JSON list of C-alpha atoms in Angstrom, two decimals:
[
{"chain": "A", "resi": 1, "resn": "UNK", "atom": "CA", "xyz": [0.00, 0.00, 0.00]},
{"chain": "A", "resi": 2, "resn": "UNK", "atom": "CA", "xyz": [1.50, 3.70, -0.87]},
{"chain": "A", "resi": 3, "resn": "UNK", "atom": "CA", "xyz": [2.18, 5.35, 2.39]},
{"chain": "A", "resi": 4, "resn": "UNK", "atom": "CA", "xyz": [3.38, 8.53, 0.40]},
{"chain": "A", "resi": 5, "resn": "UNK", "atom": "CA", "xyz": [1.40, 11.80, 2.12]},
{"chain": "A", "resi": 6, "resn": "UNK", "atom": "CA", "xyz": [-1.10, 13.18, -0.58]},
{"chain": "A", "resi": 7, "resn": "UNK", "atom": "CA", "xyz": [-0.37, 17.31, -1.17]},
{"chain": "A", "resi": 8, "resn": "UNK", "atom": "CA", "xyz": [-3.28, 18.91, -1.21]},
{"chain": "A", "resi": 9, "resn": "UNK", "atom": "CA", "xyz": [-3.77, 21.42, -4.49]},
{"chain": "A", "resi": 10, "resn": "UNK", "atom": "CA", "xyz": [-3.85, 21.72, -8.08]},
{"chain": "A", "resi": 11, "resn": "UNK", "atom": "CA", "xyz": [-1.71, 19.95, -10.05]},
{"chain": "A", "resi": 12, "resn": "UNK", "atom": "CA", "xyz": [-2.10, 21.64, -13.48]},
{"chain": "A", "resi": 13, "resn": "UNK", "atom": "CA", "xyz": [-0.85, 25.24, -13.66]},
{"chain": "A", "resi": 14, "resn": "UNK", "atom": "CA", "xyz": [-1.87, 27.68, -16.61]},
{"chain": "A", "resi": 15, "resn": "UNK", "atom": "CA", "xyz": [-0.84, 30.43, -18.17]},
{"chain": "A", "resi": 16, "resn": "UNK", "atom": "CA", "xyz": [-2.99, 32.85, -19.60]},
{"chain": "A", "resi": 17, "resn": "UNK", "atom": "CA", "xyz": [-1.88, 36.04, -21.18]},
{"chain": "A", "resi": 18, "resn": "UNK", "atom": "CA", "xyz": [1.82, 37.55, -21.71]},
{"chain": "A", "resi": 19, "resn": "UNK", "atom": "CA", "xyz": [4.30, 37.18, -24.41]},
{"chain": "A", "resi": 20, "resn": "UNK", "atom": "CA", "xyz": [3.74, 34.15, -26.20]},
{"chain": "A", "resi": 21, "resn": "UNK", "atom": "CA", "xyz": [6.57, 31.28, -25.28]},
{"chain": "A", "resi": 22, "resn": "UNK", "atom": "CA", "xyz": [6.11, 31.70, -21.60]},
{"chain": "A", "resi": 23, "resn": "UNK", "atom": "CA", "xyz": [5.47, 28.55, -20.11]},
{"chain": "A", "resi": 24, "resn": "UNK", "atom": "CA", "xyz": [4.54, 27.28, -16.36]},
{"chain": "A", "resi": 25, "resn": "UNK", "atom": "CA", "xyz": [8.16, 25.46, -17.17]},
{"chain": "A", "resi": 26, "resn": "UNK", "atom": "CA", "xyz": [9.87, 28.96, -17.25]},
{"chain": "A", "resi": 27, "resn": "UNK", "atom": "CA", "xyz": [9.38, 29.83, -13.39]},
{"chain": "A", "resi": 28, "resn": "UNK", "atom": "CA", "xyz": [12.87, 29.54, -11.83]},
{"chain": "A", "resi": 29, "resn": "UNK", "atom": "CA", "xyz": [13.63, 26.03, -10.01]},
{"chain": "A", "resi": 30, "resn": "UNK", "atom": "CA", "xyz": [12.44, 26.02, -6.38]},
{"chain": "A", "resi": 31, "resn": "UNK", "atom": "CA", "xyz": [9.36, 27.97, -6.64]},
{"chain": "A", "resi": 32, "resn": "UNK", "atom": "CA", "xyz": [6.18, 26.02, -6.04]},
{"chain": "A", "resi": 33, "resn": "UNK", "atom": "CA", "xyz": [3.15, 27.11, -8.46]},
{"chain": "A", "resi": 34, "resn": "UNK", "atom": "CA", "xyz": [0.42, 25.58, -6.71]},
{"chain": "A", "resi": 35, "resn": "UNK", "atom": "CA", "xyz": [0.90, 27.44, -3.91]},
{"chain": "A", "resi": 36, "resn": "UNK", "atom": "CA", "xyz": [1.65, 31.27, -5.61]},
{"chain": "A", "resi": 37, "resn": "UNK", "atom": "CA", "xyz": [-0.65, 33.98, -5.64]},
{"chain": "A", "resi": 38, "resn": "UNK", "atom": "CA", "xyz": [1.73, 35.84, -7.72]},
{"chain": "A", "resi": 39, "resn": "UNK", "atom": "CA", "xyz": [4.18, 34.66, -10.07]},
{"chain": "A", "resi": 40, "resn": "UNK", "atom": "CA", "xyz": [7.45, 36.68, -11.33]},
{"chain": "A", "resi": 41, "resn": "UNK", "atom": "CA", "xyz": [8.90, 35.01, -14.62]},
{"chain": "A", "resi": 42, "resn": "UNK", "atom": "CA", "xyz": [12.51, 36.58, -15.52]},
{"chain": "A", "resi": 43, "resn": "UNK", "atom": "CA", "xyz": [12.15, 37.31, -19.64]},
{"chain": "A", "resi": 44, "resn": "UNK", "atom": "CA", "xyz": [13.97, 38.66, -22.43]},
{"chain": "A", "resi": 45, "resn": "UNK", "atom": "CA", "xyz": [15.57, 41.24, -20.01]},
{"chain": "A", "resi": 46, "resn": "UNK", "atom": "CA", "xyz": [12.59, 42.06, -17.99]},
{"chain": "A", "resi": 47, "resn": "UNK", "atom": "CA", "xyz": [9.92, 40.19, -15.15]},
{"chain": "A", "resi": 48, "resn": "UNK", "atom": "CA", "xyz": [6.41, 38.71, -16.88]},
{"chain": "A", "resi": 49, "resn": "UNK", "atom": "CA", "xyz": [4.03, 39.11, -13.26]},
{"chain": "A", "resi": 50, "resn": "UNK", "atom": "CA", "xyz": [1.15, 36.69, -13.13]},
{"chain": "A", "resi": 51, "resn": "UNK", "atom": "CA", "xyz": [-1.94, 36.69, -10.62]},
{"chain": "A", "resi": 52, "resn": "UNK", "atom": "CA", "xyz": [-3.76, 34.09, -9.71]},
{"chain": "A", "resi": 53, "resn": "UNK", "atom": "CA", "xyz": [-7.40, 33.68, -10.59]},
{"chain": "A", "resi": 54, "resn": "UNK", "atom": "CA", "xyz": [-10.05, 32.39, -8.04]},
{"chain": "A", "resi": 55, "resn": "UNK", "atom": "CA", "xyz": [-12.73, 29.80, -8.56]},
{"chain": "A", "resi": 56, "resn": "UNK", "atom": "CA", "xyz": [-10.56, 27.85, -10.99]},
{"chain": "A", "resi": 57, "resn": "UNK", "atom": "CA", "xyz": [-11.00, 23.86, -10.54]},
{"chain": "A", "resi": 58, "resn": "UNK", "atom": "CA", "xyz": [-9.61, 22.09, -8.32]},
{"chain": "A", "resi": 59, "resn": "UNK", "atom": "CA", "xyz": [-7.02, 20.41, -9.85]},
{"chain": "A", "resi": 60, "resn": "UNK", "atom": "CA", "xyz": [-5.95, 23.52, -12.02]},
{"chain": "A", "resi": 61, "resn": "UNK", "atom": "CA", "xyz": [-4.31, 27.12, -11.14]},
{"chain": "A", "resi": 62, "resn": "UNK", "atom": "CA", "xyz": [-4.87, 29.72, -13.16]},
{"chain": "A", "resi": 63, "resn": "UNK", "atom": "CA", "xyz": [-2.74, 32.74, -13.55]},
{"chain": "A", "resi": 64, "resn": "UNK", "atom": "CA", "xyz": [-3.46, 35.80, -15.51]},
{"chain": "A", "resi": 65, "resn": "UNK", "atom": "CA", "xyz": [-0.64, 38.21, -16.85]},
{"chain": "A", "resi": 66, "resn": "UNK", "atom": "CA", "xyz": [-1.04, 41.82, -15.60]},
{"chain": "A", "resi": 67, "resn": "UNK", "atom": "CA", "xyz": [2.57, 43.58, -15.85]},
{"chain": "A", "resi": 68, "resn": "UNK", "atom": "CA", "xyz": [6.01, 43.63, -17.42]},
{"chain": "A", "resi": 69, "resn": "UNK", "atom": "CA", "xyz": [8.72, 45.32, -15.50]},
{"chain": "A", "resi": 70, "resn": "UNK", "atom": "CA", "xyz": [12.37, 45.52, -16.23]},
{"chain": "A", "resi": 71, "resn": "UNK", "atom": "CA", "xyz": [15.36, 44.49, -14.61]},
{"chain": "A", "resi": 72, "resn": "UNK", "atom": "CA", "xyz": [17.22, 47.85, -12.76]},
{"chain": "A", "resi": 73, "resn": "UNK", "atom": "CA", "xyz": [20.26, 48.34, -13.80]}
]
């Protein structure tokens, strides 16, 4: 029998809006999506910020683009 503890959360992230090529694979390593209510994806010399949307299902996040900032120099 699996004893492995089951995570509560979605499991299937989504990406709606931004430049096109950004992908739920392009958030740097050690960031956990399913937990997020903001995301901040480094691109092309600049941040791509995401917000998470409420009432999505269950076993999907949803985050919408709203900004692009650059990176201070």
């Amino acid at each position: 029998m699996d004893q492995t503890p089951k995570i509560p959360g979605p499991r299937h992230v989504v990406l709606e809006g931004g430049p096109a090529g950004i992908t739920p694979g392009a958030v740097p390593d050690g960031h956990r999506l399913d937990d997020r209510d903001r995301l901040k994806i480094p691109h092309q010399g600049g941040y791509e910020h995401f917000e998470r949307q409420q009432g999505e299902a269950a076993d999907t996040a949803v985050y919408r683009w709203v900004a692009r900032t650059k990176v201070a120099e």
